[in-house]
mmCIF file of C-alpha atoms in Angstrom:
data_model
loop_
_atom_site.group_PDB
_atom_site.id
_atom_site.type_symbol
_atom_site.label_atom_id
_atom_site.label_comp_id
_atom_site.label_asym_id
_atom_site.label_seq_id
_atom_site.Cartn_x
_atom_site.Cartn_y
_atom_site.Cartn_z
ATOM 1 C CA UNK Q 1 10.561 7.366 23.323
ATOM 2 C CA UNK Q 2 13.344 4.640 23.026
ATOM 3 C CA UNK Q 3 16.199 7.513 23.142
ATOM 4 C CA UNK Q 4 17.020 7.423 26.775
ATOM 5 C CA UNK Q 5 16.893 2.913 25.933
ATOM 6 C CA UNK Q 6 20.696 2.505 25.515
ATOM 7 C CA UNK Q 7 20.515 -1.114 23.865
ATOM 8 C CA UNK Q 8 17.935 0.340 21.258
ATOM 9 C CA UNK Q 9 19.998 3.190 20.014
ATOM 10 C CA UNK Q 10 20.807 1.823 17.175
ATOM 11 C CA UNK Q 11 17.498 1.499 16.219
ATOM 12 C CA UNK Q 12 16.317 5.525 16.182
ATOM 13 C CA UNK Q 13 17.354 5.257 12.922
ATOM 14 C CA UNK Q 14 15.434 2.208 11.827
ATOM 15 C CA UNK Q 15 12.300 3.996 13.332
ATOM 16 C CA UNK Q 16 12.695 7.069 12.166
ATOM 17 C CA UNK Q 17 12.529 6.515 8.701
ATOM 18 C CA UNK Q 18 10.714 3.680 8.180
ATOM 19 C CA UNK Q 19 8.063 5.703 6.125
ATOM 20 C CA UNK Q 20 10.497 6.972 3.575
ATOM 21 C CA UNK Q 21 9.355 5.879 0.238
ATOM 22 C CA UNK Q 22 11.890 3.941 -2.128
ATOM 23 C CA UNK Q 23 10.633 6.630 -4.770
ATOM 24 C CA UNK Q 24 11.958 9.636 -2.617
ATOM 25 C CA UNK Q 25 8.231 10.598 -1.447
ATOM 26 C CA UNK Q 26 7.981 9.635 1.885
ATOM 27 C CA UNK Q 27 8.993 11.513 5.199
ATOM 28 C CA UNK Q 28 10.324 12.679 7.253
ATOM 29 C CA UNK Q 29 13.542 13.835 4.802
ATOM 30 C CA UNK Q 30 12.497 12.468 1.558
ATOM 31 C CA UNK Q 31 15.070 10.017 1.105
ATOM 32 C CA UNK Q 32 14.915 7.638 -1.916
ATOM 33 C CA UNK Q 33 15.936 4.026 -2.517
ATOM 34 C CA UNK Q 34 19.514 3.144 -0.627
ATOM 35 C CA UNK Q 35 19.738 6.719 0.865
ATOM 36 C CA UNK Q 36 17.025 5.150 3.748
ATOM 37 C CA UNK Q 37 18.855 2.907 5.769
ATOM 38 C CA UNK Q 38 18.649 -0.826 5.018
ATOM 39 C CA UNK Q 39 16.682 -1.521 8.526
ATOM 40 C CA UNK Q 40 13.806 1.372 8.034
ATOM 41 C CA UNK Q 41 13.417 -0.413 5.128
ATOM 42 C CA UNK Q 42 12.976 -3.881 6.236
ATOM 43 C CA UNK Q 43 11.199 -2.590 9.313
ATOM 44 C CA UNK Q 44 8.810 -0.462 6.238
ATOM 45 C CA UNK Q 45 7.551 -3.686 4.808
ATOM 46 C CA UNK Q 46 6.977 -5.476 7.922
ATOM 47 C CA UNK Q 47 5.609 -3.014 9.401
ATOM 48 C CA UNK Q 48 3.091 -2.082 6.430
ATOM 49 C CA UNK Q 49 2.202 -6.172 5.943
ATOM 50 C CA UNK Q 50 1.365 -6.419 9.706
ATOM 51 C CA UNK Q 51 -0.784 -3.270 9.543
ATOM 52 C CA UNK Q 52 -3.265 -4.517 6.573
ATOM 53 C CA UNK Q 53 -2.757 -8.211 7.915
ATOM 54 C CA UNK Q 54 -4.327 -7.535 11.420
ATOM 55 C CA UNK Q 55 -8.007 -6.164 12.064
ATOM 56 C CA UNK Q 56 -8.406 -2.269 13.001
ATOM 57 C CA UNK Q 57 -11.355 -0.752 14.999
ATOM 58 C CA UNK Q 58 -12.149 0.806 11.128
ATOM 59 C CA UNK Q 59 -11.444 -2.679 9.084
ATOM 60 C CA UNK Q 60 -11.256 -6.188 8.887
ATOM 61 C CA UNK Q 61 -7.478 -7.463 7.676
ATOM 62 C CA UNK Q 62 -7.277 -8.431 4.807
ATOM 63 C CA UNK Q 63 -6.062 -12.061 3.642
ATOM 64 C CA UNK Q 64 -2.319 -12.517 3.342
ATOM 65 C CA UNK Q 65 -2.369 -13.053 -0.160
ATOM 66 C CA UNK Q 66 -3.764 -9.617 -0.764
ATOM 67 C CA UNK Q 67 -1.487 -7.851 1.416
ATOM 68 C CA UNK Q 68 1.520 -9.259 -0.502
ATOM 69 C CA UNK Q 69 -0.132 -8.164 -3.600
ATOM 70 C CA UNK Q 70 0.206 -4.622 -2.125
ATOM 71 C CA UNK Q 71 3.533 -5.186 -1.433
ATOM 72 C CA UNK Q 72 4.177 -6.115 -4.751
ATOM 73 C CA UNK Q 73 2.131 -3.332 -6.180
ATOM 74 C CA UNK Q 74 3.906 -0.643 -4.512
ATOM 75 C CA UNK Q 75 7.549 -2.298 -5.053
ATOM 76 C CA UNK Q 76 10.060 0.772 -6.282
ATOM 77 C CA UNK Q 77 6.785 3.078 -5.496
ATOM 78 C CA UNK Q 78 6.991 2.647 -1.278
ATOM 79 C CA UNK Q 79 8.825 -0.360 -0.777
ATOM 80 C CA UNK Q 80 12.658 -1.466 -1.864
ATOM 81 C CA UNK Q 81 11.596 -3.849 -4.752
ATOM 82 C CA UNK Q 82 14.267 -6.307 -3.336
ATOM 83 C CA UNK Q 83 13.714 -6.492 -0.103
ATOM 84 C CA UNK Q 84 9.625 -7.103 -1.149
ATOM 85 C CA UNK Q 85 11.117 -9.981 -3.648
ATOM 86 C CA UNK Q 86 12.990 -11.535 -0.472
ATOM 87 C CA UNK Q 87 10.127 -10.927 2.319
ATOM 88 C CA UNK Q 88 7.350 -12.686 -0.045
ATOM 89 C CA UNK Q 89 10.139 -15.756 -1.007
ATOM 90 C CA UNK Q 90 10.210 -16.013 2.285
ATOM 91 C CA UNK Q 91 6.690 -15.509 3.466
ATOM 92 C CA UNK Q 92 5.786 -18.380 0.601
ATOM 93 C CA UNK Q 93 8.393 -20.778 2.265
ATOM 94 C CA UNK Q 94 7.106 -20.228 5.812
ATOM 95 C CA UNK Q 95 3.970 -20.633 4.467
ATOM 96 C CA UNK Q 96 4.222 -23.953 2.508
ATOM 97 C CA UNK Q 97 6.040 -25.753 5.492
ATOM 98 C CA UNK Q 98 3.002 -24.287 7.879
ATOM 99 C CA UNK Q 99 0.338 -25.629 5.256
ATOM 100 C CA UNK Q 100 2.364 -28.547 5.044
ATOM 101 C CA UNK Q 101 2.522 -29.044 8.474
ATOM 102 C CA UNK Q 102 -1.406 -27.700 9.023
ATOM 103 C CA UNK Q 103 -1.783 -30.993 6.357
ATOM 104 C CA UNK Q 104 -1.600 -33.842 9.102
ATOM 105 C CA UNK Q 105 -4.090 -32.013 11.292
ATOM 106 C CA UNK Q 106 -6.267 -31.539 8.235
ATOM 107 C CA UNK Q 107 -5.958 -35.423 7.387
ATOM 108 C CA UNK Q 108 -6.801 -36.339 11.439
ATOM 109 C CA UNK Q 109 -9.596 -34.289 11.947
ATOM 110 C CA UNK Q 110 -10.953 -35.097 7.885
ATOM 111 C CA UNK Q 111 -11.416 -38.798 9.707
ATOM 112 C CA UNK Q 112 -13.411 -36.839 12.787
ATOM 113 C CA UNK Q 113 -16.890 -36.900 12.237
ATOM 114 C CA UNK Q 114 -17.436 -33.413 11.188
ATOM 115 C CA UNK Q 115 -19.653 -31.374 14.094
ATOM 116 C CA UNK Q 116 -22.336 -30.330 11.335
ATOM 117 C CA UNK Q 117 -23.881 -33.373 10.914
#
């Protein structure tokens, strides 16, 4: 599909194995840990946290903290276990400054009258 896309070419690989498992049991070649190139395995995990994170026409998503608990169960099974260590640092950070953020809204609308009553 993106072949004939000159600026993407460098991403065929990225896509193409991005479901190569770290463990060697993925496809399409059955490559294993650092054989599957660095992006297909970035794109793997962000691809695979977006899928249970979002709502399919068969399931609801599931919470962000359970995702990343898949992650984490399947590090060095599917997923590079140090690229999963850096995406859920880094998910946690983004996090904390959105909840801290998300705090002064919380604190304005607390002194709302709440709707309910």
């Amino acid at each position: 599909i993106i072949q004939p896309i000159n600026f993407l070419s460098q991403a065929i690989p990225l896509i193409y194995y991005h479901h190569e498992f770290y463990n060697g049991k993925g496809y399409p070649d059955g490559r294993k840990g650092e054989d599957i190139p660095l992006g297909a395995r970035i794109l793997q995990i962000a691809d695979a946290f977006d899928a249970m994170t979002s709502d399919r026409p068969y399931r609801k998503a599931l919470p962000d903290g359970m995702a990343l608990s898949e992650l984490k169960k399947f590090s060095g099974i599917q997923f590079d276990p140090e690229i999963v260590r850096v995406f859920i640092r880094e998910f946690e950070k983004k996090r904390g400054i959105s909840s801290m953020a998300g705090m002064d809204i919380d604190v304005k609308e607390a002194s709302a009258k709440p709707e309910f009553f």
